[in-house]
Short mmCIF file of C-alpha atoms in Angstrom, two decimals:
data_model
loop_
_atom_site.label_atom_id
_atom_site.label_comp_id
_atom_site.label_asym_id
_atom_site.label_seq_id
_atom_site.Cartn_x
_atom_site.Cartn_y
_atom_site.Cartn_z
CA MET A 47 97.69 61.52 99.10
CA ARG A 48 99.80 64.52 98.12
CA ILE A 49 98.40 67.77 99.52
CA ALA A 50 100.00 71.00 98.34
CA ILE A 51 99.18 74.13 100.34
CA PHE A 52 100.33 77.39 98.78
CA ILE A 53 101.42 80.14 101.15
CA PHE A 54 102.68 83.67 100.55
CA ASP A 55 103.74 86.83 102.32
CA GLY A 56 100.56 88.41 103.64
CA ILE A 57 98.64 85.16 104.04
CA THR A 58 95.84 84.93 106.59
CA ALA A 59 97.15 82.04 108.65
CA LEU A 60 93.83 80.43 109.56
CA ASP A 61 92.90 80.16 105.86
CA ALA A 62 95.66 77.59 105.51
CA ILE A 63 95.77 76.08 108.99
CA GLY A 64 92.06 75.19 109.16
CA PRO A 65 92.16 72.83 106.16
CA TYR A 66 95.67 71.63 107.04
CA GLU A 67 94.58 70.58 110.52
CA ILE A 68 91.91 68.29 109.08
CA LEU A 69 93.18 67.16 105.69
CA GLY A 70 96.71 66.68 107.00
CA ARG A 71 95.32 63.92 109.24
CA LEU A 72 93.81 61.90 106.40
CA PRO A 73 95.45 58.48 106.21
CA GLY A 74 98.45 58.66 103.92
CA ALA A 75 98.43 62.46 103.74
CA GLN A 76 101.69 64.01 102.61
CA VAL A 77 101.38 67.75 103.09
CA THR A 78 103.74 70.18 101.41
CA PHE A 79 103.62 73.87 102.20
CA CYS A 80 105.01 75.72 99.21
CA ALA A 81 105.50 79.33 98.19
CA LEU A 82 106.87 81.21 95.21
CA GLU A 83 110.28 80.38 96.68
CA ALA A 84 111.09 78.08 99.58
CA GLY A 85 111.56 79.93 102.85
CA VAL A 86 109.62 81.87 105.43
CA CYS A 87 106.38 83.70 104.61
CA ARG A 88 105.08 86.26 107.11
CA THR A 89 101.36 86.36 107.81
CA ASP A 90 99.13 89.36 107.14
CA THR A 91 99.64 90.80 110.63
CA GLY A 92 103.38 90.32 110.25
CA ALA A 93 103.49 88.50 113.56
CA LEU A 94 104.11 84.94 112.40
CA GLY A 95 106.44 83.21 110.01
CA LEU A 96 105.25 80.05 108.25
CA VAL A 97 107.86 77.92 106.54
CA ALA A 98 107.39 76.96 102.91
CA ASP A 99 109.48 73.82 102.63
CA LYS A 100 109.37 74.00 98.85
CA GLY A 101 109.18 76.50 96.08
CA ILE A 102 106.34 76.04 93.61
CA ASP A 103 108.77 75.02 90.89
CA ASP A 104 109.49 71.92 92.96
CA VAL A 105 105.82 70.95 93.18
CA GLU A 106 104.60 69.62 89.86
CA ALA A 107 101.55 67.63 90.91
CA ALA A 108 99.19 67.13 93.85
CA ASP A 109 96.05 65.21 94.68
CA LEU A 110 94.73 68.19 96.63
CA LEU A 111 95.71 71.76 95.97
CA ILE A 112 94.73 74.25 98.68
CA ILE A 113 94.96 77.98 98.03
CA PRO A 114 94.40 80.22 101.04
CA GLY A 115 93.90 83.96 100.92
CA GLY A 116 94.84 87.17 102.61
CA PRO A 117 94.12 90.88 102.32
CA ARG A 118 96.51 91.20 99.38
CA ALA A 119 95.57 87.99 97.58
CA GLY A 120 94.23 89.99 94.65
CA GLY A 121 97.71 91.34 94.02
CA VAL A 122 99.37 87.97 94.52
CA ALA A 123 96.90 86.53 92.02
CA SER A 124 98.18 88.75 89.22
CA ASP A 125 101.55 86.96 89.03
CA PRO A 126 101.69 85.09 85.68
CA ARG A 127 104.14 82.56 87.12
CA LEU A 128 101.77 81.70 89.95
CA GLN A 129 98.84 81.51 87.53
CA ALA A 130 100.71 79.09 85.29
CA TRP A 131 101.64 76.93 88.29
CA VAL A 132 98.07 76.85 89.57
CA ARG A 133 96.84 75.76 86.15
CA ARG A 134 99.57 73.14 85.83
CA VAL A 135 98.99 71.58 89.23
CA HIS A 136 95.21 71.82 88.89
CA ALA A 137 95.51 69.62 85.82
CA THR A 138 96.87 66.88 88.12
CA THR A 139 94.55 67.19 91.14
CA ARG A 140 91.52 65.31 92.30
CA TRP A 141 90.34 68.46 94.07
CA THR A 142 91.49 72.05 93.88
CA CYS A 143 90.32 74.23 96.75
CA SER A 144 90.46 77.80 97.93
CA VAL A 145 89.69 79.49 101.21
CA CYS A 146 88.67 83.13 101.51
CA THR A 147 90.37 85.35 98.91
CA GLY A 148 92.35 82.37 97.70
CA ALA A 149 89.46 82.18 95.24
CA LEU A 150 90.86 85.27 93.56
CA ILE A 151 94.03 83.31 92.84
CA LEU A 152 92.04 80.47 91.29
CA ALA A 153 89.97 82.94 89.32
CA ALA A 154 92.97 84.88 88.03
CA ALA A 155 94.42 81.59 86.84
CA GLY A 156 91.25 81.10 84.79
CA LEU A 157 89.91 78.18 86.78
CA LEU A 158 86.62 79.81 87.76
CA ASP A 159 85.50 81.31 84.45
CA GLY A 160 81.71 81.24 84.51
CA GLN A 161 81.79 78.95 87.53
CA PRO A 162 79.90 79.38 90.81
CA ALA A 163 82.34 80.13 93.62
CA THR A 164 82.63 81.91 96.91
CA THR A 165 85.20 84.01 98.76
CA HIS A 166 85.37 86.35 101.73
CA TRP A 167 82.10 88.31 101.78
CA TYR A 168 83.95 91.60 101.23
CA ARG A 169 85.51 90.42 97.97
CA PHE A 170 82.53 89.28 95.92
CA ASP A 171 82.97 92.12 93.44
CA ALA A 172 86.62 91.27 92.93
CA LEU A 173 85.72 87.63 92.36
CA ALA A 174 83.07 88.56 89.82
CA ALA A 175 85.50 90.89 88.05
CA LEU A 176 87.78 87.90 87.51
CA GLY A 177 85.04 85.94 85.74
CA ALA A 178 83.55 83.78 88.49
CA VAL A 179 79.92 83.76 89.54
CA PRO A 180 79.91 84.58 93.27
CA VAL A 181 77.52 82.54 95.38
CA ARG A 182 76.75 83.42 98.97
CA GLU A 183 77.29 79.99 100.48
CA ARG A 184 79.87 78.83 102.99
CA VAL A 185 81.25 76.12 100.72
CA VAL A 186 80.70 75.89 96.96
CA VAL A 187 81.49 72.74 94.97
CA SER A 188 81.76 73.14 91.20
CA GLY A 189 83.19 70.24 89.26
CA ARG A 190 86.36 69.37 91.12
CA ILE A 191 86.88 72.86 92.49
CA ILE A 192 85.76 73.74 96.00
CA THR A 193 85.76 77.31 97.24
CA ALA A 194 85.13 78.32 100.85
CA ALA A 195 83.99 81.64 102.26
CA GLY A 196 86.14 83.78 104.57
CA VAL A 197 88.96 82.46 106.75
CA SER A 198 87.26 80.06 109.18
CA ALA A 199 85.12 78.53 106.42
CA GLY A 200 88.11 76.43 105.41
CA ILE A 201 87.43 74.21 108.42
CA ASP A 202 83.92 73.37 107.23
CA MET A 203 85.18 72.90 103.69
CA ALA A 204 87.87 70.49 104.83
CA LEU A 205 85.40 68.37 106.77
CA GLN A 206 83.20 68.11 103.69
CA LEU A 207 86.19 67.15 101.60
CA ALA A 208 87.36 64.62 104.20
CA ALA A 209 83.95 62.97 103.96
CA ILE A 210 84.14 62.85 100.18
CA LEU A 211 87.64 61.38 100.25
CA GLY A 212 87.45 59.07 103.24
CA GLY A 213 83.80 58.67 104.16
CA GLU A 214 81.61 60.25 106.80
CA ALA A 215 82.94 58.14 109.66
CA LEU A 216 86.46 59.36 109.04
CA ALA A 217 85.33 62.97 108.73
CA GLN A 218 83.45 62.70 112.01
CA ALA A 219 86.49 61.18 113.69
CA LEU A 220 88.59 64.10 112.51
CA GLN A 221 85.94 66.53 113.71
CA LEU A 222 85.97 64.89 117.13
CA SER A 223 89.75 64.89 117.27
CA ILE A 224 89.88 68.67 116.84
CA GLU A 225 86.83 68.98 119.09
CA TYR A 226 85.04 71.05 116.49
CA ASP A 227 81.81 71.68 118.33
CA PRO A 228 81.71 75.40 117.69
CA ALA A 229 80.13 77.70 120.25
CA PRO A 230 80.74 81.26 119.13
CA PRO A 231 79.65 83.68 121.86
CA PHE A 232 77.92 85.87 119.26
CA ASP A 233 75.97 85.27 116.07
CA ALA A 234 77.81 87.85 114.02
CA GLY A 235 79.88 85.70 111.71
CA SER A 236 78.29 86.59 108.38
CA PRO A 237 77.14 89.85 106.82
CA ASP A 238 73.57 88.55 106.93
CA LYS A 239 73.72 87.95 110.67
CA ALA A 240 75.97 90.68 112.06
CA PRO A 241 74.25 93.81 113.38
CA PRO A 242 74.22 96.49 110.64
CA GLU A 243 76.50 98.80 112.59
CA ILE A 244 79.07 96.02 113.00
CA LEU A 245 78.96 95.28 109.29
CA ALA A 246 79.39 98.97 108.53
CA SER A 247 82.36 99.26 110.88
CA VAL A 248 84.17 96.29 109.34
CA LYS A 249 83.51 97.58 105.82
CA ALA A 250 84.88 100.98 106.83
CA PHE A 251 87.97 99.31 108.33
CA TYR A 252 88.63 97.37 105.13
CA ALA A 253 88.09 100.42 102.95
CA GLU A 254 90.58 102.40 105.00
CA ARG A 255 93.09 99.55 104.90
CA ASP A 256 92.81 99.18 101.15
CA LYS A 257 93.18 102.91 100.66
CA GLY A 258 96.40 102.90 102.63
CA ARG A 259 97.69 100.13 100.41
CA SER A 260 97.17 101.66 97.01
CA MET B 193 98.90 94.91 124.26
CA ARG B 194 101.71 92.38 124.38
CA ILE B 195 100.53 88.89 123.42
CA ALA B 196 102.98 86.04 123.91
CA ILE B 197 102.13 82.74 122.20
CA PHE B 198 104.30 79.81 123.19
CA ILE B 199 105.02 77.22 120.51
CA PHE B 200 107.02 74.00 120.55
CA ASP B 201 107.99 71.03 118.44
CA GLY B 202 104.89 68.86 118.18
CA ILE B 203 102.38 71.70 118.55
CA THR B 204 98.91 71.32 117.08
CA ALA B 205 98.92 74.34 114.80
CA LEU B 206 95.26 75.30 115.08
CA ASP B 207 95.57 75.51 118.89
CA ALA B 208 97.78 78.54 118.39
CA ILE B 209 96.44 79.94 115.13
CA GLY B 210 92.80 80.14 116.22
CA PRO B 211 93.45 82.58 119.08
CA TYR B 212 96.20 84.35 117.13
CA GLU B 213 93.85 85.08 114.24
CA ILE B 214 91.44 86.88 116.55
CA LEU B 215 93.54 88.33 119.37
CA GLY B 216 96.28 89.40 116.96
CA ARG B 217 93.75 91.79 115.40
CA LEU B 218 92.93 93.59 118.63
CA PRO B 219 93.88 97.27 118.38
CA GLY B 220 97.46 97.69 119.53
CA ALA B 221 98.18 93.98 119.61
CA GLN B 222 101.87 93.09 119.53
CA VAL B 223 102.09 89.35 119.07
CA THR B 224 105.28 87.43 119.79
CA PHE B 225 105.58 83.75 118.97
CA CYS B 226 108.19 82.28 121.29
CA ALA B 227 109.64 78.85 121.97
CA LEU B 228 112.25 77.33 124.27
CA GLU B 229 114.74 78.72 121.78
CA ALA B 230 114.11 81.05 118.84
CA GLY B 231 113.80 79.22 115.55
CA VAL B 232 111.50 76.87 113.70
CA CYS B 233 109.12 74.50 115.48
CA ARG B 234 107.55 71.68 113.49
CA THR B 235 103.89 70.89 114.05
CA ASP B 236 102.58 67.54 115.32
CA THR B 237 102.16 66.13 111.82
CA GLY B 238 105.68 67.28 110.96
CA ALA B 239 104.34 68.98 107.86
CA LEU B 240 104.65 72.63 108.85
CA GLY B 241 107.29 74.84 110.38
CA LEU B 242 106.20 77.78 112.54
CA VAL B 243 108.79 80.40 113.35
CA ALA B 244 109.39 81.37 116.96
CA ASP B 245 110.85 84.84 116.64
CA LYS B 246 112.03 84.79 120.23
CA GLY B 247 113.22 82.35 122.82
CA ILE B 248 111.33 82.38 126.09
CA ASP B 249 114.29 83.91 127.89
CA ASP B 250 113.70 87.02 125.79
CA VAL B 251 110.05 87.31 126.83
CA GLU B 252 109.78 88.52 130.40
CA ALA B 253 106.26 89.86 130.50
CA ALA B 254 103.02 89.84 128.54
CA ASP B 255 99.49 91.13 128.84
CA LEU B 256 98.16 87.91 127.35
CA LEU B 257 99.93 84.59 127.53
CA ILE B 258 98.59 81.88 125.23
CA ILE B 259 99.68 78.27 125.65
CA PRO B 260 98.56 75.88 122.92
CA GLY B 261 98.82 72.11 123.11
CA GLY B 262 99.71 69.08 121.09
CA PRO B 263 99.80 65.32 121.48
CA ARG B 264 103.04 65.52 123.44
CA ALA B 265 102.20 68.56 125.57
CA GLY B 266 102.30 66.44 128.70
CA GLY B 267 105.97 65.76 128.10
CA VAL B 268 106.73 69.37 127.18
CA ALA B 269 105.01 70.42 130.41
CA SER B 270 107.53 68.55 132.54
CA ASP B 271 110.38 70.91 131.67
CA PRO B 272 111.27 72.90 134.83
CA ARG B 273 112.63 75.78 132.75
CA LEU B 274 109.33 76.10 130.90
CA GLN B 275 107.38 75.83 134.15
CA ALA B 276 109.42 78.63 135.72
CA TRP B 277 108.90 80.82 132.65
CA VAL B 278 105.16 80.22 132.63
CA ARG B 279 104.94 81.17 136.30
CA ARG B 280 107.12 84.25 135.77
CA VAL B 281 105.16 85.57 132.80
CA HIS B 282 101.82 84.66 134.37
CA ALA B 283 102.71 86.98 137.23
CA THR B 284 102.72 89.84 134.70
CA THR B 285 99.64 89.01 132.61
CA ARG B 286 96.11 90.28 132.57
CA TRP B 287 95.00 86.92 131.21
CA THR B 288 96.78 83.60 130.90
CA CYS B 289 95.13 81.16 128.51
CA SER B 290 95.52 77.65 127.25
CA VAL B 291 94.02 75.74 124.36
CA CYS B 292 93.63 71.97 124.30
CA THR B 293 96.46 70.18 126.11
CA GLY B 294 98.17 73.50 126.69
CA ALA B 295 96.26 73.24 129.98
CA LEU B 296 98.69 70.51 131.00
CA ILE B 297 101.50 73.02 130.69
CA LEU B 298 99.65 75.52 132.90
CA ALA B 299 98.83 72.77 135.37
CA ALA B 300 102.39 71.43 135.52
CA ALA B 301 103.54 74.98 136.28
CA GLY B 302 101.20 74.95 139.26
CA LEU B 303 98.77 77.52 137.92
CA LEU B 304 95.70 75.30 138.04
CA ASP B 305 96.01 73.72 141.48
CA GLY B 306 92.47 73.10 142.67
CA GLN B 307 91.12 75.27 139.87
CA PRO B 308 88.38 74.41 137.41
CA ALA B 309 89.84 74.02 133.93
CA THR B 310 89.33 72.21 130.65
CA THR B 311 91.48 70.56 128.02
CA HIS B 312 91.08 68.17 125.10
CA TRP B 313 88.37 65.66 126.07
CA TYR B 314 90.88 62.80 125.86
CA ARG B 315 93.19 64.33 128.47
CA PHE B 316 90.89 64.98 131.42
CA ASP B 317 92.63 62.34 133.52
CA ALA B 318 96.04 63.84 132.83
CA LEU B 319 94.73 67.29 133.77
CA ALA B 320 93.29 65.99 137.02
CA ALA B 321 96.56 64.19 137.80
CA LEU B 322 98.30 67.56 137.65
CA GLY B 323 95.99 69.05 140.28
CA ALA B 324 93.32 70.82 138.25
CA VAL B 325 89.60 70.14 138.47
CA PRO B 326 88.51 69.21 134.94
CA VAL B 327 85.23 70.72 133.79
CA ARG B 328 83.49 69.60 130.63
CA GLU B 329 82.86 73.02 129.13
CA ARG B 330 84.21 74.54 125.96
CA VAL B 331 85.75 77.53 127.71
CA VAL B 332 86.43 77.79 131.45
CA VAL B 333 87.27 81.08 133.15
CA SER B 334 88.83 80.86 136.60
CA GLY B 335 90.28 84.02 138.05
CA ARG B 336 92.45 85.40 135.27
CA ILE B 337 93.10 82.02 133.70
CA ILE B 338 91.06 80.83 130.73
CA THR B 339 91.29 77.29 129.46
CA ALA B 340 89.71 76.08 126.25
CA ALA B 341 88.79 72.56 125.19
CA GLY B 342 90.39 70.77 122.25
CA VAL B 343 92.05 72.50 119.29
CA SER B 344 89.23 74.48 117.62
CA ALA B 345 87.88 75.69 120.99
CA GLY B 346 90.60 78.32 121.01
CA ILE B 347 88.58 80.28 118.47
CA ASP B 348 85.57 80.51 120.77
CA MET B 349 87.82 81.32 123.72
CA ALA B 350 89.51 84.13 121.84
CA LEU B 351 86.19 85.70 120.88
CA GLN B 352 85.12 85.66 124.53
CA LEU B 353 88.41 87.21 125.53
CA ALA B 354 88.18 89.83 122.78
CA ALA B 355 84.80 90.84 124.18
CA ILE B 356 86.22 91.11 127.69
CA LEU B 357 89.16 93.19 126.50
CA GLY B 358 87.58 95.32 123.81
CA GLY B 359 83.83 95.03 124.16
CA GLU B 360 81.21 93.00 122.37
CA ALA B 361 81.10 95.21 119.29
CA LEU B 362 84.80 94.67 118.68
CA ALA B 363 84.50 90.94 119.23
CA GLN B 364 81.63 90.77 116.77
CA ALA B 365 83.61 92.76 114.22
CA LEU B 366 86.48 90.30 114.55
CA GLN B 367 84.07 87.39 114.21
CA LEU B 368 82.67 88.91 111.04
CA SER B 369 86.14 89.59 109.65
CA ILE B 370 87.08 85.90 109.90
CA GLU B 371 83.56 84.99 108.76
CA TYR B 372 83.14 82.70 111.75
CA ASP B 373 79.66 81.45 111.05
CA PRO B 374 80.44 77.79 111.58
CA ALA B 375 78.55 75.16 109.61
CA PRO B 376 80.13 71.80 110.35
CA PRO B 377 78.66 69.13 108.08
CA PHE B 378 78.31 66.75 111.04
CA ASP B 379 77.44 67.09 114.71
CA ALA B 380 80.30 64.95 115.95
CA GLY B 381 82.59 67.52 117.51
CA SER B 382 82.38 66.45 121.15
CA PRO B 383 82.41 63.09 122.91
CA ASP B 384 78.84 63.73 124.03
CA LYS B 385 77.64 64.22 120.47
CA ALA B 386 79.75 61.90 118.33
CA PRO B 387 78.29 58.48 117.55
CA PRO B 388 79.65 55.92 120.06
CA GLU B 389 81.54 53.99 117.40
CA ILE B 390 83.27 57.19 116.24
CA LEU B 391 84.27 58.02 119.81
CA ALA B 392 85.60 54.49 120.26
CA SER B 393 87.62 54.67 117.05
CA VAL B 394 89.26 57.96 118.01
CA LYS B 395 90.07 56.70 121.50
CA ALA B 396 91.62 53.57 119.98
CA PHE B 397 93.66 55.72 117.60
CA TYR B 398 94.98 57.84 120.46
CA ALA B 399 95.76 54.80 122.60
CA GLU B 400 97.75 53.26 119.78
CA ARG B 401 99.59 56.52 119.11
CA ASP B 402 100.50 56.94 122.76
CA LYS B 403 101.68 53.35 122.97
CA GLY B 404 104.01 53.88 120.06
CA ARG B 405 105.45 56.89 121.82
CA SER B 406 106.29 55.38 125.19
#
């Protein structure tokens, strides 16, 4: 199974690594990390380089296409060349998936027009502006497109997809192999659960960050 | 805060990326990915290159030292040069941490002698053989050493550590920012919870893999 994972400068690493860690262990998986051009992409913090072994022009088809996000994914999504590639590869996939603001890239390519989808909780307006119908769920399946909520949601998405592709026993084996028995020390992982002052502080942080960018 | 994350050929990517995604967002965090030599390390599946910006000889001190694992971590751990570096940097840290079989690297360096620690559930015997006292918990704190269980446990460890370093409000804000509100589709993420036949199949897979390696 050919799995193409798109990466870019400014990517949030866990968006890509969560699904990779699970789907890359499916029997017969052939994972290709690709970017606009082959070479090193730096993550959103700048602290890590991820190697894209191929440029997108060298990836014409895939069984699974995984599009992660990052704080600047909305800008990345506006590239007509990327949009055309996403559409072209999507035409060949069994499943096309996004994590976090990777949904903005799918939406900008026209894949989510009128479709239910999710993204990072802070970017619902941006997703709606691109024609999708935001749904506040951790994983949204619509046709053969699967969108996951922010960052860590890609792990849950990948387990669901592993079960679809290889059966529940295989998905459970993969879950056990990465010892995914989550025990977060707090229950603050969604805007519905986080204390209001925490939610306000994160929103303020994002607003400041986005201001500095424009 | 200087955060050194050691990587190596054969690393399980999520072991490193989970903690990085959280701790790398602490205010003032300066993350350095380092390896035996600067350059690209391929992950355990071979499918991804991670860039080590520095060789370990260029990293003499750190506030946090993070040691991830991988299927071959036991072999990596036997390198006297790595052991000496781990001991040297540990002498400078506030916290020294491992994820998954990264604990074998700490143990081989002599940091876990007689200490409670955890690792991937499949490697408890190897951890005990190196002098540690394996404990079946997701995160184990002993002195200023924190060990996490397999792969995904590094996320929970990092949130605990973020709370220690920056307070619970900060840790919750980081949890919200990566939308860590886990919803695994199955409850099979630990050997105590997985169906017996799933546990047996994963053990058999590991045994076969290790046989092929020796």
